Tab-separated table of C-alpha atoms in Angstrom:
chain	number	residue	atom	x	y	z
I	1419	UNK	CA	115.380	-85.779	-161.368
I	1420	UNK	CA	118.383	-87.994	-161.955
I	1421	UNK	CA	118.522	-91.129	-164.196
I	1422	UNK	CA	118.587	-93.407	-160.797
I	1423	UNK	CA	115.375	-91.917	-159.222
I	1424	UNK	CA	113.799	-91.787	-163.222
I	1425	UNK	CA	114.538	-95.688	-162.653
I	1426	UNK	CA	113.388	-96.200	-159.426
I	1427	UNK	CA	109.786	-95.300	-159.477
I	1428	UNK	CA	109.186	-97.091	-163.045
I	1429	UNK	CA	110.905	-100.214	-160.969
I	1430	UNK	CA	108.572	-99.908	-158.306
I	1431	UNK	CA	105.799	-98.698	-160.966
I	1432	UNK	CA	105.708	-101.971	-162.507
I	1433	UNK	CA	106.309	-104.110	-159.475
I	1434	UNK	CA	109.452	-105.033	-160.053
I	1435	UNK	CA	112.563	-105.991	-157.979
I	1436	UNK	CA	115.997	-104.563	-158.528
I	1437	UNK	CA	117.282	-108.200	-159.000
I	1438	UNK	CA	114.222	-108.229	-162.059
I	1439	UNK	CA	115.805	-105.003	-163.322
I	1440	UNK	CA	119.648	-105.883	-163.616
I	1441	UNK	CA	119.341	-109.575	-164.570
I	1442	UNK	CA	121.774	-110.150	-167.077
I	1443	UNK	CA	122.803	-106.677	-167.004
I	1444	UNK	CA	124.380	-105.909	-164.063
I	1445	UNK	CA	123.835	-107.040	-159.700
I	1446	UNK	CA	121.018	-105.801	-157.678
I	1447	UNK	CA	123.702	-104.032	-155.207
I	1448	UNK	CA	124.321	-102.040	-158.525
I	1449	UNK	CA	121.213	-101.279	-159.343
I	1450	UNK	CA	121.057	-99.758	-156.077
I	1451	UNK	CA	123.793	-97.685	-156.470
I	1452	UNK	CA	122.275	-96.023	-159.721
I	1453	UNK	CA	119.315	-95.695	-158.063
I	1454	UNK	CA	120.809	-93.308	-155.198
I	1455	UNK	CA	123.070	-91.630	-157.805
I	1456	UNK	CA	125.943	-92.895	-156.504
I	1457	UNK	CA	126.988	-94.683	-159.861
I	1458	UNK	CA	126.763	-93.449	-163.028
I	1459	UNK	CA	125.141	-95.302	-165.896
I	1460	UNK	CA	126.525	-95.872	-169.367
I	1461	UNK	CA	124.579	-95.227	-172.805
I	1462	UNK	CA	124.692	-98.772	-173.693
I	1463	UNK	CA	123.260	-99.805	-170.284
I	1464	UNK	CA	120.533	-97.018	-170.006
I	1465	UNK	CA	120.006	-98.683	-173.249
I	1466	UNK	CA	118.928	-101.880	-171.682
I	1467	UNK	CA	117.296	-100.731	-169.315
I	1468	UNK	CA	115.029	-98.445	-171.136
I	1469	UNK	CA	114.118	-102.315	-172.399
I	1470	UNK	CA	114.314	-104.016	-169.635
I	1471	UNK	CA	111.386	-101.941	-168.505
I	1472	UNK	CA	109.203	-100.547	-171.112
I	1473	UNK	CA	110.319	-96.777	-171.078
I	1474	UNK	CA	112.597	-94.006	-172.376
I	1475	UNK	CA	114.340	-92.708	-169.478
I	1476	UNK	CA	115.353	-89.872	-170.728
I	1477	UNK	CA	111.969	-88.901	-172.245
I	1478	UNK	CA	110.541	-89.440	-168.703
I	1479	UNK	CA	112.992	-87.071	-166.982
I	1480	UNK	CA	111.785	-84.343	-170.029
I	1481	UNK	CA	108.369	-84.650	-168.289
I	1482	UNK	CA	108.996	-85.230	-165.006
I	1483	UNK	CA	111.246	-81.689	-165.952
I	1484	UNK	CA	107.263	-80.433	-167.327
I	1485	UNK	CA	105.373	-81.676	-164.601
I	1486	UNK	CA	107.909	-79.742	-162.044
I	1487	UNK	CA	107.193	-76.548	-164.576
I	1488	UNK	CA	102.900	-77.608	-164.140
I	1489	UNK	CA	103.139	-77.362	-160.550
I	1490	UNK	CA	105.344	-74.597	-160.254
I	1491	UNK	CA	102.288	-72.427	-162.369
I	1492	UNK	CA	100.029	-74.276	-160.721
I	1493	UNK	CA	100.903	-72.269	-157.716
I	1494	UNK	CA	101.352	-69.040	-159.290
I	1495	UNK	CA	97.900	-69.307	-160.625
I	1496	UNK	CA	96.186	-69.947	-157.029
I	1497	UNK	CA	98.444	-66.499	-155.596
I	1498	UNK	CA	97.426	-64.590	-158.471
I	1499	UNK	CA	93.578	-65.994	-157.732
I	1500	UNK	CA	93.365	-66.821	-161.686
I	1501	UNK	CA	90.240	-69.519	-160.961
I	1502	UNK	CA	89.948	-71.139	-164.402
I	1503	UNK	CA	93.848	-71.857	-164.117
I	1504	UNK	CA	93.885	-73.144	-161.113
I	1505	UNK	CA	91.157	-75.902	-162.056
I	1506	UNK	CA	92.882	-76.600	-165.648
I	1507	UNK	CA	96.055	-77.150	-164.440
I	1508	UNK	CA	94.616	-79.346	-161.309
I	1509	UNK	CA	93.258	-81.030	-164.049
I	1510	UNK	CA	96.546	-81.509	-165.654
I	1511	UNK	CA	98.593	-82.200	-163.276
I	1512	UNK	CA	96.522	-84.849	-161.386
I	1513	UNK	CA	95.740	-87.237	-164.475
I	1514	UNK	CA	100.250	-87.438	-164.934
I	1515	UNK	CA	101.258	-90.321	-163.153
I	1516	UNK	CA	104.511	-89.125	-162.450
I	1517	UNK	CA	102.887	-86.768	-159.710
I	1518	UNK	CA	103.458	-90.078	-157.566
I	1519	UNK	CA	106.970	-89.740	-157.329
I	1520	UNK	CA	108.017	-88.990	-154.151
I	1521	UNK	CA	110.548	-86.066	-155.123
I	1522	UNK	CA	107.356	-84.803	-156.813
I	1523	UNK	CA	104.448	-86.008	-154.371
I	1524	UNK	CA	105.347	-83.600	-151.479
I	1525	UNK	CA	105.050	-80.471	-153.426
I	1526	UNK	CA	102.104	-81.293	-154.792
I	1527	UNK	CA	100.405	-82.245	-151.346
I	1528	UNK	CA	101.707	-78.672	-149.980
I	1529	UNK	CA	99.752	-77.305	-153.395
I	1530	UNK	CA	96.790	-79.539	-152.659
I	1531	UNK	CA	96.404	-78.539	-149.145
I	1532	UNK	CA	96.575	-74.798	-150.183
I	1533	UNK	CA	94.112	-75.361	-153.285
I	1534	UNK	CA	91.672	-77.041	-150.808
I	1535	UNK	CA	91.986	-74.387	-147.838
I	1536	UNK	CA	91.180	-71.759	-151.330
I	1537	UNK	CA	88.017	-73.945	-151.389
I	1538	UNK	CA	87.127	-73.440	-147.451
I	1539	UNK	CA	88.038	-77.427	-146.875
I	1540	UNK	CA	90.489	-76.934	-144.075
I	1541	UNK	CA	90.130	-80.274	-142.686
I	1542	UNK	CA	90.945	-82.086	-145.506
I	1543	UNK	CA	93.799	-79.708	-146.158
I	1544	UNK	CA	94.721	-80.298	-142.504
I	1545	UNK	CA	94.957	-84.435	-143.235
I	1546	UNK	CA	97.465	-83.455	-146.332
I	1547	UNK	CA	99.575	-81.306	-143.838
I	1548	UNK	CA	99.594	-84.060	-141.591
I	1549	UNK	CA	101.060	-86.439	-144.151
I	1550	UNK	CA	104.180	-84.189	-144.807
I	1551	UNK	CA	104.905	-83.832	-141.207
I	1552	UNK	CA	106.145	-87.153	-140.791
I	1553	UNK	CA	110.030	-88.008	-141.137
I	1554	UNK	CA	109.526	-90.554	-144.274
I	1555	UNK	CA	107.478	-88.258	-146.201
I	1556	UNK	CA	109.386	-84.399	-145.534
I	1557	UNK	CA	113.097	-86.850	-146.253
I	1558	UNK	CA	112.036	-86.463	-149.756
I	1559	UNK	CA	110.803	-83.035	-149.870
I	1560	UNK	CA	113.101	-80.461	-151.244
I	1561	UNK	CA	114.571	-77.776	-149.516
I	1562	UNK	CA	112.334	-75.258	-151.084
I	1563	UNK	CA	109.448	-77.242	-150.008
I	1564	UNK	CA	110.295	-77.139	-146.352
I	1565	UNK	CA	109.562	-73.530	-146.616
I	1566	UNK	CA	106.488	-74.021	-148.563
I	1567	UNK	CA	105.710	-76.123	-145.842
I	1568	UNK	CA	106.001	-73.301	-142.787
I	1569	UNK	CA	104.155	-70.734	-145.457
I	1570	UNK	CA	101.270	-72.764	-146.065
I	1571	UNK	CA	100.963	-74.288	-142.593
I	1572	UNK	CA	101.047	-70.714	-141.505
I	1573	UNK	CA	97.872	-69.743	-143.616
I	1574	UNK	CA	96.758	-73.007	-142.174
I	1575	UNK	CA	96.963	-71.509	-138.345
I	1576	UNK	CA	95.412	-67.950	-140.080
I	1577	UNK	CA	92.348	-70.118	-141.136
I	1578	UNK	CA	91.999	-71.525	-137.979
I	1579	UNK	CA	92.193	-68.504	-135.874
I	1580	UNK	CA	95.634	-69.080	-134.115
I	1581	UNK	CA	97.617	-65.354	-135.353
I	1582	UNK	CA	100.357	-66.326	-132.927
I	1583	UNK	CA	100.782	-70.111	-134.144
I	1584	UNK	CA	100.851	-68.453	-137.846
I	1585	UNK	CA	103.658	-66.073	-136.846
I	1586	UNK	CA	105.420	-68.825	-135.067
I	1587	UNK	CA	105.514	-71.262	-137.982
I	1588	UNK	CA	105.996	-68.052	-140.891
I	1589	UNK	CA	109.030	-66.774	-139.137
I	1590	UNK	CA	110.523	-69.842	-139.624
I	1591	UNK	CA	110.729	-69.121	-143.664
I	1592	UNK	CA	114.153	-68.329	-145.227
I	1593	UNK	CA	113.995	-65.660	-147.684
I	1594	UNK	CA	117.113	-67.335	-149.700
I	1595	UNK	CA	115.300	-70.313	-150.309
I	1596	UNK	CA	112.050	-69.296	-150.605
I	1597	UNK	CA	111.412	-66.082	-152.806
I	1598	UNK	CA	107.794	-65.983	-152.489
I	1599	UNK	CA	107.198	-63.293	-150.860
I	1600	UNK	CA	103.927	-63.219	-150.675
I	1601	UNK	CA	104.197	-64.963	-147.075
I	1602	UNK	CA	104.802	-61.344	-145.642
I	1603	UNK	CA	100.778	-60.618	-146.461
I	1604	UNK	CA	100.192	-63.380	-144.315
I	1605	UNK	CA	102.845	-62.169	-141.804
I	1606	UNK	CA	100.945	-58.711	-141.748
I	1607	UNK	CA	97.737	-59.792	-141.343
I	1608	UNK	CA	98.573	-62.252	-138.483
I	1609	UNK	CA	100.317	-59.307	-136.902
I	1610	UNK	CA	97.047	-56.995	-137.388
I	1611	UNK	CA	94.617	-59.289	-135.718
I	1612	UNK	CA	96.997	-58.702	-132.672
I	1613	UNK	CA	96.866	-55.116	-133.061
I	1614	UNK	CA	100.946	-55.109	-133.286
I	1615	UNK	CA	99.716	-52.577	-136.808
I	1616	UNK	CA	103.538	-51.072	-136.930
I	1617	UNK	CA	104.318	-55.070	-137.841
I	1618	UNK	CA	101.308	-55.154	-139.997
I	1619	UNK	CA	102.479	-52.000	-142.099
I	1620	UNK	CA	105.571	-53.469	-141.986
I	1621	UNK	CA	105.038	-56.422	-143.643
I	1622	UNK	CA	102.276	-55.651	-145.332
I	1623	UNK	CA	104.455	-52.380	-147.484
I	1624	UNK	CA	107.022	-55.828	-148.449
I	1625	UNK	CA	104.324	-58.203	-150.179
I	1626	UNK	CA	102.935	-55.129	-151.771
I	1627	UNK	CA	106.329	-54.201	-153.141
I	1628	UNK	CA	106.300	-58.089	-154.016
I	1629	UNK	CA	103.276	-57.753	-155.818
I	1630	UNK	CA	104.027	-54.973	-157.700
I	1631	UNK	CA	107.470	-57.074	-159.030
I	1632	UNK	CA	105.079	-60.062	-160.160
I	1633	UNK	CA	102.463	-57.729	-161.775
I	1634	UNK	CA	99.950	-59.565	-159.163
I	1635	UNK	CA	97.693	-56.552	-159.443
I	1636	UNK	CA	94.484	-57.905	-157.327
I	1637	UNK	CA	96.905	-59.375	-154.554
I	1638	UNK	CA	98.666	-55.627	-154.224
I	1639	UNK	CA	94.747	-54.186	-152.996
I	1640	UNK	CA	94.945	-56.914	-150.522
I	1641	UNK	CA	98.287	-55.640	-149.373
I	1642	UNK	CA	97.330	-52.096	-149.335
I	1643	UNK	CA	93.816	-52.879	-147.444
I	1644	UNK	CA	96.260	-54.311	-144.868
I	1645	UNK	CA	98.190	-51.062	-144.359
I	1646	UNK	CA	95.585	-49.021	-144.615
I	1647	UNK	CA	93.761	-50.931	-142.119
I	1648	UNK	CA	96.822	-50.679	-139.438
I	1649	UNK	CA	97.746	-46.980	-140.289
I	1650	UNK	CA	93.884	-46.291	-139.609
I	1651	UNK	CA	94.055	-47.869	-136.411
I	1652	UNK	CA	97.640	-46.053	-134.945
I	1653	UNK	CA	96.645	-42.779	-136.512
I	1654	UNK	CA	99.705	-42.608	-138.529
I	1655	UNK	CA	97.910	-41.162	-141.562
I	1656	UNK	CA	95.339	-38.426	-141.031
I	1657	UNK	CA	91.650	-37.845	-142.761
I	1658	UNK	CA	92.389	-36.545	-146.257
I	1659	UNK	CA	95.325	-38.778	-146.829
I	1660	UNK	CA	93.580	-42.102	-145.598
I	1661	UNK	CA	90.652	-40.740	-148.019
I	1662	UNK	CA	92.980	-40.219	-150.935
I	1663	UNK	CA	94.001	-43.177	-150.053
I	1664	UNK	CA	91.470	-45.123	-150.175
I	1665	UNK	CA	90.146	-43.433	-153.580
I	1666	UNK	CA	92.805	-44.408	-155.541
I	1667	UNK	CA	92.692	-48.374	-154.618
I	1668	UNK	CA	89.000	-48.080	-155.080
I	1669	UNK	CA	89.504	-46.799	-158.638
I	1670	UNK	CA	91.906	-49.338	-158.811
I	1671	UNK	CA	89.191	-51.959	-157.748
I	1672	UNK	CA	87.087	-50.525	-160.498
I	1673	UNK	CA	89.609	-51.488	-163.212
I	1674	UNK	CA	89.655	-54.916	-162.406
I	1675	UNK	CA	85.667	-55.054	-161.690
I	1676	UNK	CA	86.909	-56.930	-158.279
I	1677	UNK	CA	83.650	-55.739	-156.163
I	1678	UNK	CA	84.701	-58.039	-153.387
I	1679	UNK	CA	87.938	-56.113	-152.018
I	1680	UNK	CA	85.868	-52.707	-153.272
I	1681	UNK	CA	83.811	-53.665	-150.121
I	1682	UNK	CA	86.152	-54.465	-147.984
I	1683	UNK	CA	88.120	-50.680	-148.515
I	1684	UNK	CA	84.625	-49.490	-148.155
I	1685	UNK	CA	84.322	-51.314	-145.004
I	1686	UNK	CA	87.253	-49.568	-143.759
I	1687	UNK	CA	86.764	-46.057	-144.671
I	1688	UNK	CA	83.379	-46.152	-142.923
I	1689	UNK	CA	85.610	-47.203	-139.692
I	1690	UNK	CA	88.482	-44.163	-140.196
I	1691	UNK	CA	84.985	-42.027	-140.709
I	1692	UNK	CA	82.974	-43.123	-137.482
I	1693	UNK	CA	86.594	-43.032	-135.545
I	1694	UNK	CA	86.585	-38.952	-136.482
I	1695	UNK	CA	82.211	-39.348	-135.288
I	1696	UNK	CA	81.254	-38.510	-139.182
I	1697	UNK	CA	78.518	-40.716	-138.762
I	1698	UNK	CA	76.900	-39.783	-141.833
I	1699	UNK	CA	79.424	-40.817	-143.954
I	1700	UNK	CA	80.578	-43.782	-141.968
I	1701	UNK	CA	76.592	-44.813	-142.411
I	1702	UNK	CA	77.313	-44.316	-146.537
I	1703	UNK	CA	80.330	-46.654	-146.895
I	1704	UNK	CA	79.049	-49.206	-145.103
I	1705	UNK	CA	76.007	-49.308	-146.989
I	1706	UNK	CA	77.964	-49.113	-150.429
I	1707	UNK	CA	80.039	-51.886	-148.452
I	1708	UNK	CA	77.019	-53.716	-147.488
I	1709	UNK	CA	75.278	-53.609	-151.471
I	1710	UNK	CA	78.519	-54.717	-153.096
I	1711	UNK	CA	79.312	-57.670	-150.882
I	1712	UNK	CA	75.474	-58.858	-151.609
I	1713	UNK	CA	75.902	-58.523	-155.306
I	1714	UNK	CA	79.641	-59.745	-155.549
I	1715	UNK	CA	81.477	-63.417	-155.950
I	1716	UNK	CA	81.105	-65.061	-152.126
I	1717	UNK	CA	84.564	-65.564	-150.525
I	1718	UNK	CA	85.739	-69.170	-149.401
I	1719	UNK	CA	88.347	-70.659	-147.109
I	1720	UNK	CA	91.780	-68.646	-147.424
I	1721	UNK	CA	89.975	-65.543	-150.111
I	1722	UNK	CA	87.457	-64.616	-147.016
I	1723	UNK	CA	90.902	-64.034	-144.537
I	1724	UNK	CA	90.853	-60.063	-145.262
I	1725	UNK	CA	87.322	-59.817	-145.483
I	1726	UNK	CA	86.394	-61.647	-142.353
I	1727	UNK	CA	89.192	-59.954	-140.628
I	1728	UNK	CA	87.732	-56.242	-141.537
I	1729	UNK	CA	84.328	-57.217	-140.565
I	1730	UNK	CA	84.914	-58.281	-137.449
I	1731	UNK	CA	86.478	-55.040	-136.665
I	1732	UNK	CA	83.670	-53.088	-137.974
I	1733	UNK	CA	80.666	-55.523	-137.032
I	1734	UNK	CA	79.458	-53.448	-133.970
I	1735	UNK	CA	79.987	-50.254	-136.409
I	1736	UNK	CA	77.619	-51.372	-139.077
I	1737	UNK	CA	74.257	-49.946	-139.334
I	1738	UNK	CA	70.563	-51.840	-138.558
């Protein structure tokens, strides 16, 4: 955030004009020009108009600096599913009034929309969407939000149903700009529900690379349930290796006490067991699958993706 834009919104904050701002100081047409960036501003001037309206300019750019840091964990907290984080720094970040500037305003509507479709509220998320798809609003979106955009408009089209649409919008990402790569789970899993599983393993093996960089240890199971969903279903991978499998991301489950994705691995090893007509054991993991999902945390909105995905596939497997 330049000086000029700092300047602008506490203008427009307080209701005034730009002819208000530089009287006595300097013309409106240059108070435009600051405001663009397209002149730069002395000390002794940024002087008087730190007076002229109330503030310390460059104090306010320090926190708009902070509130660009808030949002930025803010985010990282809702991929990494840390719950308490996400609703502190909600908290936070919604009470600073500088989250109304419109360099600022975009991202956190794209974060918004994603927090709410975390909650299951995909209409309300789909209103926020709707906002940043017209011209005046995405103008003052960064770059790196246009791609934030496409990923979480993608998840968007997941929620609703639409694999295709999500593909469609995902592909559009550039992996310069945007380095969270985290949009290749979504990729995969788009990709599985239209049985194209070589795509899904594809995609899925680069977001669990990418959460093994970020130490995003829950988000890597999801990843791996993924793959081991698609190998399961184009045989790439035969009984004692999708077992082995399977064992170590349960134990790995186990570590983090996440009972939740435990299900859904058991869910899937009771499908790679009835596909080989060991019904006995197919009849055993979706039990164990059946008692942890009763006594775990209930999925919402974009956490039940993976789960509802996997049960779909194994609904007509599941015993009476």
């Amino acid at each position: 955030m330049n000086i000029g834009e700092c300047m602008k919104y506490y203008r427009i904050f307080k209701g005034m004009t730009q002819k208000q701002v530089g009287d006595g100081i300097c013309t409106p047409g240059h108070i435009s020009k600051i405001e663009s960036g397209h002149l730069h501003v002395t000390k002794d001037k940024l002087d008087l108009f730190n007076q002229r309206l109330g503030i310390n300019i460059e104090h306010e750019r320090n926190a708009y600096q902070k509130l660009q840091t808030e949002l930025g964990k803010w985010y990282e907290a809702m991929i990494k599913r840390i719950h308490g984080k996400v609703e502190l720094l909600k908290e936070t970040i919604e009470q600073n009034p500088l989250v109304k500037i419109e360099t600022l305003n975009g991202t956190y509507k794209l974060l918004k929309a994603r927090y709410l479709m975390g909650k299951g509220d995909v209409q309300e998320a789909a209103f926020l969407l709707n906002q940043l798809s017209t011209k005046r609003l995405s103008y003052y979106m960064r770059e790196y939000d246009h791609h934030l955009y496409y990923h979480i408009k993608g998840i968007f089209e997941l929620l609703k149903g639409d694999a295709k649409a999500s593909i469609d919008v995902l592909q559009k990402i550039d992996a310069k700009v945007y380095t969270n790569f985290e949009y290749h789970y979504h990729m995969a899993l788009a990709h599985q529900q239209l049985d194209q599983h070589e795509a899904a393993i594809h995609h899925g093996g680069i977001s669990l690379h990418h959460f093994k960089e970020t130490l995003n240890f829950t988000r890597c199971i999801d990843a791996a349930t993924v793959q081991l969903v698609s190998e399961a279903k184009k045989g790439k991978e035969n009984l004692e290796q999708l077992e082995v499998k399977h064992r170590d991301w349960l134990e790995h489950c186990d570590h983090l006490h996440d009972y939740r994705r435990k299900a859904i691995l058991y869910m899937n090893l009771g499908n790679v067991y009835r596909d080989v007509r060991n019904d006995r054991k197919a009849k055993e993991a979706f039990q164990t699958a059946d008692s942890l999902l009763k006594h775990g945390v209930p999925a919402h909105g974009e956490d039940s993706l993976l789960l509802n995905h996997v049960y779909r596939a194994n609904s007509e497997l599941l015993p009476v």
